[in-house]
């Protein structure tokens, strides 16, 4: 499998898709615990994509009253069939949401979402 094929997250056999699936492995139990505690779960995904969330079935999100807000610098079209996902335009380094607006904060790869090298350094400090 070539390099571009390994980075293809639409191919479940690619390295990229396998790494993403592994990082997402603990997510279902976090949602279950949150739902048991309060009857719903609000998730913010900073810098994510809607394609990434295809790994979590809408039925699971519905069963646990879970809403996922995907925040990005650019607007992204929201898949019509995914009723528990919403889009929010914003800067992951300066979110405008109120404190405690979300129960779980998620980012697949945080550092790549903060911008240029100067912002990456500032984020790491």
mmCIF file with all atom_site columns, C-alpha atoms in Angstrom:
data_model
loop_
_atom_site.group_PDB
_atom_site.id
_atom_site.type_symbol
_atom_site.label_atom_id
_atom_site.label_alt_id
_atom_site.label_comp_id
_atom_site.label_asym_id
_atom_site.label_entity_id
_atom_site.label_seq_id
_atom_site.pdbx_PDB_ins_code
_atom_site.Cartn_x
_atom_site.Cartn_y
_atom_site.Cartn_z
_atom_site.occupancy
_atom_site.B_iso_or_equiv
_atom_site.pdbx_formal_charge
_atom_site.auth_seq_id
_atom_site.auth_comp_id
_atom_site.auth_asym_id
_atom_site.auth_atom_id
_atom_site.pdbx_PDB_model_num
ATOM 1   C CA . UNK A 1 1   ? 0.000   0.000  0.000  1.00 0.00 ? 1   UNK A CA 1
ATOM 2   C CA . UNK A 1 2   ? 1.502   3.353  -1.072 1.00 0.00 ? 2   UNK A CA 1
ATOM 3   C CA . UNK A 1 3   ? 1.869   6.432  1.108  1.00 0.00 ? 3   UNK A CA 1
ATOM 4   C CA . UNK A 1 4   ? -1.293  8.148  -0.147 1.00 0.00 ? 4   UNK A CA 1
ATOM 5   C CA . UNK A 1 5   ? -3.245  4.913  0.351  1.00 0.00 ? 5   UNK A CA 1
ATOM 6   C CA . UNK A 1 6   ? -1.933  4.684  3.941  1.00 0.00 ? 6   UNK A CA 1
ATOM 7   C CA . UNK A 1 7   ? -3.250  8.212  4.598  1.00 0.00 ? 7   UNK A CA 1
ATOM 8   C CA . UNK A 1 8   ? -6.706  7.462  3.140  1.00 0.00 ? 8   UNK A CA 1
ATOM 9   C CA . UNK A 1 9   ? -9.043  7.516  6.134  1.00 0.00 ? 9   UNK A CA 1
ATOM 10  C CA . UNK A 1 10  ? -11.942 6.281  3.977  1.00 0.00 ? 10  UNK A CA 1
ATOM 11  C CA . UNK A 1 11  ? -10.133 2.936  3.595  1.00 0.00 ? 11  UNK A CA 1
ATOM 12  C CA . UNK A 1 12  ? -10.504 1.005  6.863  1.00 0.00 ? 12  UNK A CA 1
ATOM 13  C CA . UNK A 1 13  ? -7.300  -0.933 6.097  1.00 0.00 ? 13  UNK A CA 1
ATOM 14  C CA . UNK A 1 14  ? -5.171  2.232  5.846  1.00 0.00 ? 14  UNK A CA 1
ATOM 15  C CA . UNK A 1 15  ? -2.758  3.187  8.607  1.00 0.00 ? 15  UNK A CA 1
ATOM 16  C CA . UNK A 1 16  ? -4.579  6.490  9.111  1.00 0.00 ? 16  UNK A CA 1
ATOM 17  C CA . UNK A 1 17  ? -7.975  4.825  9.604  1.00 0.00 ? 17  UNK A CA 1
ATOM 18  C CA . UNK A 1 18  ? -6.556  2.197  11.958 1.00 0.00 ? 18  UNK A CA 1
ATOM 19  C CA . UNK A 1 19  ? -4.810  4.814  14.123 1.00 0.00 ? 19  UNK A CA 1
ATOM 20  C CA . UNK A 1 20  ? -7.976  6.917  14.293 1.00 0.00 ? 20  UNK A CA 1
ATOM 21  C CA . UNK A 1 21  ? -10.054 3.878  15.257 1.00 0.00 ? 21  UNK A CA 1
ATOM 22  C CA . UNK A 1 22  ? -7.580  3.024  18.016 1.00 0.00 ? 22  UNK A CA 1
ATOM 23  C CA . UNK A 1 23  ? -7.671  6.565  19.426 1.00 0.00 ? 23  UNK A CA 1
ATOM 24  C CA . UNK A 1 24  ? -11.467 6.476  19.395 1.00 0.00 ? 24  UNK A CA 1
ATOM 25  C CA . UNK A 1 25  ? -11.633 3.130  21.243 1.00 0.00 ? 25  UNK A CA 1
ATOM 26  C CA . UNK A 1 26  ? -12.160 4.625  24.735 1.00 0.00 ? 26  UNK A CA 1
ATOM 27  C CA . UNK A 1 27  ? -14.786 7.113  23.546 1.00 0.00 ? 27  UNK A CA 1
ATOM 28  C CA . UNK A 1 28  ? -17.873 4.850  23.861 1.00 0.00 ? 28  UNK A CA 1
ATOM 29  C CA . UNK A 1 29  ? -17.233 4.102  27.540 1.00 0.00 ? 29  UNK A CA 1
ATOM 30  C CA . UNK A 1 30  ? -16.680 7.797  28.261 1.00 0.00 ? 30  UNK A CA 1
ATOM 31  C CA . UNK A 1 31  ? -20.062 8.567  26.669 1.00 0.00 ? 31  UNK A CA 1
ATOM 32  C CA . UNK A 1 32  ? -21.779 5.735  28.565 1.00 0.00 ? 32  UNK A CA 1
ATOM 33  C CA . UNK A 1 33  ? -20.382 6.999  31.878 1.00 0.00 ? 33  UNK A CA 1
ATOM 34  C CA . UNK A 1 34  ? -21.439 10.559 31.120 1.00 0.00 ? 34  UNK A CA 1
ATOM 35  C CA . UNK A 1 35  ? -24.938 9.403  30.121 1.00 0.00 ? 35  UNK A CA 1
ATOM 36  C CA . UNK A 1 36  ? -25.299 7.331  33.309 1.00 0.00 ? 36  UNK A CA 1
ATOM 37  C CA . UNK A 1 37  ? -24.308 10.360 35.370 1.00 0.00 ? 37  UNK A CA 1
ATOM 38  C CA . UNK A 1 38  ? -26.563 12.983 33.773 1.00 0.00 ? 38  UNK A CA 1
ATOM 39  C CA . UNK A 1 39  ? -28.770 11.467 31.072 1.00 0.00 ? 39  UNK A CA 1
ATOM 40  C CA . UNK A 1 40  ? -27.001 13.128 28.138 1.00 0.00 ? 40  UNK A CA 1
ATOM 41  C CA . UNK A 1 41  ? -23.520 13.878 26.819 1.00 0.00 ? 41  UNK A CA 1
ATOM 42  C CA . UNK A 1 42  ? -22.149 16.935 24.999 1.00 0.00 ? 42  UNK A CA 1
ATOM 43  C CA . UNK A 1 43  ? -18.892 16.461 23.088 1.00 0.00 ? 43  UNK A CA 1
ATOM 44  C CA . UNK A 1 44  ? -16.702 19.079 21.433 1.00 0.00 ? 44  UNK A CA 1
ATOM 45  C CA . UNK A 1 45  ? -14.286 17.902 18.742 1.00 0.00 ? 45  UNK A CA 1
ATOM 46  C CA . UNK A 1 46  ? -11.700 20.590 18.092 1.00 0.00 ? 46  UNK A CA 1
ATOM 47  C CA . UNK A 1 47  ? -10.402 20.479 14.528 1.00 0.00 ? 47  UNK A CA 1
ATOM 48  C CA . UNK A 1 48  ? -12.254 17.294 13.628 1.00 0.00 ? 48  UNK A CA 1
ATOM 49  C CA . UNK A 1 49  ? -14.084 16.184 10.524 1.00 0.00 ? 49  UNK A CA 1
ATOM 50  C CA . UNK A 1 50  ? -17.490 14.678 9.991  1.00 0.00 ? 50  UNK A CA 1
ATOM 51  C CA . UNK A 1 51  ? -15.835 11.781 8.143  1.00 0.00 ? 51  UNK A CA 1
ATOM 52  C CA . UNK A 1 52  ? -14.011 10.870 11.374 1.00 0.00 ? 52  UNK A CA 1
ATOM 53  C CA . UNK A 1 53  ? -17.329 10.489 13.194 1.00 0.00 ? 53  UNK A CA 1
ATOM 54  C CA . UNK A 1 54  ? -18.601 7.859  10.736 1.00 0.00 ? 54  UNK A CA 1
ATOM 55  C CA . UNK A 1 55  ? -16.807 5.440  13.081 1.00 0.00 ? 55  UNK A CA 1
ATOM 56  C CA . UNK A 1 56  ? -19.434 6.172  15.760 1.00 0.00 ? 56  UNK A CA 1
ATOM 57  C CA . UNK A 1 57  ? -22.924 5.026  14.711 1.00 0.00 ? 57  UNK A CA 1
ATOM 58  C CA . UNK A 1 58  ? -25.734 7.578  14.950 1.00 0.00 ? 58  UNK A CA 1
ATOM 59  C CA . UNK A 1 59  ? -27.740 4.942  16.845 1.00 0.00 ? 59  UNK A CA 1
ATOM 60  C CA . UNK A 1 60  ? -25.088 4.926  19.605 1.00 0.00 ? 60  UNK A CA 1
ATOM 61  C CA . UNK A 1 61  ? -25.179 8.723  19.858 1.00 0.00 ? 61  UNK A CA 1
ATOM 62  C CA . UNK A 1 62  ? -28.994 8.681  19.960 1.00 0.00 ? 62  UNK A CA 1
ATOM 63  C CA . UNK A 1 63  ? -29.120 5.940  22.604 1.00 0.00 ? 63  UNK A CA 1
ATOM 64  C CA . UNK A 1 64  ? -26.892 8.035  24.868 1.00 0.00 ? 64  UNK A CA 1
ATOM 65  C CA . UNK A 1 65  ? -28.437 11.443 24.053 1.00 0.00 ? 65  UNK A CA 1
ATOM 66  C CA . UNK A 1 66  ? -25.027 12.495 22.778 1.00 0.00 ? 66  UNK A CA 1
ATOM 67  C CA . UNK A 1 67  ? -24.419 15.546 20.601 1.00 0.00 ? 67  UNK A CA 1
ATOM 68  C CA . UNK A 1 68  ? -21.019 16.098 18.977 1.00 0.00 ? 68  UNK A CA 1
ATOM 69  C CA . UNK A 1 69  ? -20.011 19.643 18.013 1.00 0.00 ? 69  UNK A CA 1
ATOM 70  C CA . UNK A 1 70  ? -17.207 19.702 15.446 1.00 0.00 ? 70  UNK A CA 1
ATOM 71  C CA . UNK A 1 71  ? -15.248 22.978 15.568 1.00 0.00 ? 71  UNK A CA 1
ATOM 72  C CA . UNK A 1 72  ? -13.108 24.130 12.657 1.00 0.00 ? 72  UNK A CA 1
ATOM 73  C CA . UNK A 1 73  ? -11.678 27.350 11.274 1.00 0.00 ? 73  UNK A CA 1
ATOM 74  C CA . UNK A 1 74  ? -13.510 26.725 8.004  1.00 0.00 ? 74  UNK A CA 1
ATOM 75  C CA . UNK A 1 75  ? -17.176 25.954 7.483  1.00 0.00 ? 75  UNK A CA 1
ATOM 76  C CA . UNK A 1 76  ? -17.828 22.333 6.557  1.00 0.00 ? 76  UNK A CA 1
ATOM 77  C CA . UNK A 1 77  ? -21.029 20.903 5.098  1.00 0.00 ? 77  UNK A CA 1
ATOM 78  C CA . UNK A 1 78  ? -22.966 18.950 7.698  1.00 0.00 ? 78  UNK A CA 1
ATOM 79  C CA . UNK A 1 79  ? -24.041 15.456 6.593  1.00 0.00 ? 79  UNK A CA 1
ATOM 80  C CA . UNK A 1 80  ? -27.853 15.531 6.526  1.00 0.00 ? 80  UNK A CA 1
ATOM 81  C CA . UNK A 1 81  ? -28.225 11.984 7.844  1.00 0.00 ? 81  UNK A CA 1
ATOM 82  C CA . UNK A 1 82  ? -26.151 12.599 10.994 1.00 0.00 ? 82  UNK A CA 1
ATOM 83  C CA . UNK A 1 83  ? -28.644 14.180 13.386 1.00 0.00 ? 83  UNK A CA 1
ATOM 84  C CA . UNK A 1 84  ? -26.324 14.151 16.414 1.00 0.00 ? 84  UNK A CA 1
ATOM 85  C CA . UNK A 1 85  ? -23.503 16.108 14.790 1.00 0.00 ? 85  UNK A CA 1
ATOM 86  C CA . UNK A 1 86  ? -23.321 19.860 14.482 1.00 0.00 ? 86  UNK A CA 1
ATOM 87  C CA . UNK A 1 87  ? -20.808 22.239 12.956 1.00 0.00 ? 87  UNK A CA 1
ATOM 88  C CA . UNK A 1 88  ? -19.321 25.264 14.656 1.00 0.00 ? 88  UNK A CA 1
ATOM 89  C CA . UNK A 1 89  ? -16.896 27.690 13.082 1.00 0.00 ? 89  UNK A CA 1
ATOM 90  C CA . UNK A 1 90  ? -14.206 28.693 15.528 1.00 0.00 ? 90  UNK A CA 1
ATOM 91  C CA . UNK A 1 91  ? -10.575 28.769 16.557 1.00 0.00 ? 91  UNK A CA 1
ATOM 92  C CA . UNK A 1 92  ? -9.557  25.875 18.788 1.00 0.00 ? 92  UNK A CA 1
ATOM 93  C CA . UNK A 1 93  ? -7.087  28.176 20.559 1.00 0.00 ? 93  UNK A CA 1
ATOM 94  C CA . UNK A 1 94  ? -9.814  30.703 21.398 1.00 0.00 ? 94  UNK A CA 1
ATOM 95  C CA . UNK A 1 95  ? -13.140 28.906 21.769 1.00 0.00 ? 95  UNK A CA 1
ATOM 96  C CA . UNK A 1 96  ? -16.114 31.144 22.499 1.00 0.00 ? 96  UNK A CA 1
ATOM 97  C CA . UNK A 1 97  ? -18.178 28.493 24.300 1.00 0.00 ? 97  UNK A CA 1
ATOM 98  C CA . UNK A 1 98  ? -18.998 28.950 27.974 1.00 0.00 ? 98  UNK A CA 1
ATOM 99  C CA . UNK A 1 99  ? -17.015 27.005 30.540 1.00 0.00 ? 99  UNK A CA 1
ATOM 100 C CA . UNK A 1 100 ? -18.518 23.552 31.134 1.00 0.00 ? 100 UNK A CA 1
ATOM 101 C CA . UNK A 1 101 ? -20.608 23.775 27.947 1.00 0.00 ? 101 UNK A CA 1
ATOM 102 C CA . UNK A 1 102 ? -19.296 20.311 27.020 1.00 0.00 ? 102 UNK A CA 1
ATOM 103 C CA . UNK A 1 103 ? -18.789 17.107 28.963 1.00 0.00 ? 103 UNK A CA 1
ATOM 104 C CA . UNK A 1 104 ? -16.047 15.617 26.782 1.00 0.00 ? 104 UNK A CA 1
ATOM 105 C CA . UNK A 1 105 ? -13.366 17.467 24.799 1.00 0.00 ? 105 UNK A CA 1
ATOM 106 C CA . UNK A 1 106 ? -11.866 15.514 21.912 1.00 0.00 ? 106 UNK A CA 1
ATOM 107 C CA . UNK A 1 107 ? -9.227  16.208 19.278 1.00 0.00 ? 107 UNK A CA 1
ATOM 108 C CA . UNK A 1 108 ? -7.830  13.562 16.982 1.00 0.00 ? 108 UNK A CA 1
ATOM 109 C CA . UNK A 1 109 ? -4.520  15.410 16.529 1.00 0.00 ? 109 UNK A CA 1
ATOM 110 C CA . UNK A 1 110 ? -4.469  18.643 18.504 1.00 0.00 ? 110 UNK A CA 1
ATOM 111 C CA . UNK A 1 111 ? -1.230  20.256 17.349 1.00 0.00 ? 111 UNK A CA 1
ATOM 112 C CA . UNK A 1 112 ? -2.105  20.249 13.650 1.00 0.00 ? 112 UNK A CA 1
ATOM 113 C CA . UNK A 1 113 ? -5.179  22.373 14.357 1.00 0.00 ? 113 UNK A CA 1
ATOM 114 C CA . UNK A 1 114 ? -3.527  25.365 15.983 1.00 0.00 ? 114 UNK A CA 1
ATOM 115 C CA . UNK A 1 115 ? -2.109  27.032 12.858 1.00 0.00 ? 115 UNK A CA 1
ATOM 116 C CA . UNK A 1 116 ? 1.377   28.140 11.920 1.00 0.00 ? 116 UNK A CA 1
ATOM 117 C CA . UNK A 1 117 ? 4.611   27.313 13.760 1.00 0.00 ? 117 UNK A CA 1
ATOM 118 C CA . UNK A 1 118 ? 4.391   30.351 16.075 1.00 0.00 ? 118 UNK A CA 1
ATOM 119 C CA . UNK A 1 119 ? 0.901   29.346 17.245 1.00 0.00 ? 119 UNK A CA 1
ATOM 120 C CA . UNK A 1 120 ? 2.048   25.733 17.678 1.00 0.00 ? 120 UNK A CA 1
ATOM 121 C CA . UNK A 1 121 ? 4.878   26.901 19.945 1.00 0.00 ? 121 UNK A CA 1
ATOM 122 C CA . UNK A 1 122 ? 2.518   29.150 21.930 1.00 0.00 ? 122 UNK A CA 1
ATOM 123 C CA . UNK A 1 123 ? 0.042   26.283 22.312 1.00 0.00 ? 123 UNK A CA 1
ATOM 124 C CA . UNK A 1 124 ? 2.789   23.991 23.608 1.00 0.00 ? 124 UNK A CA 1
ATOM 125 C CA . UNK A 1 125 ? 3.958   26.517 26.247 1.00 0.00 ? 125 UNK A CA 1
#
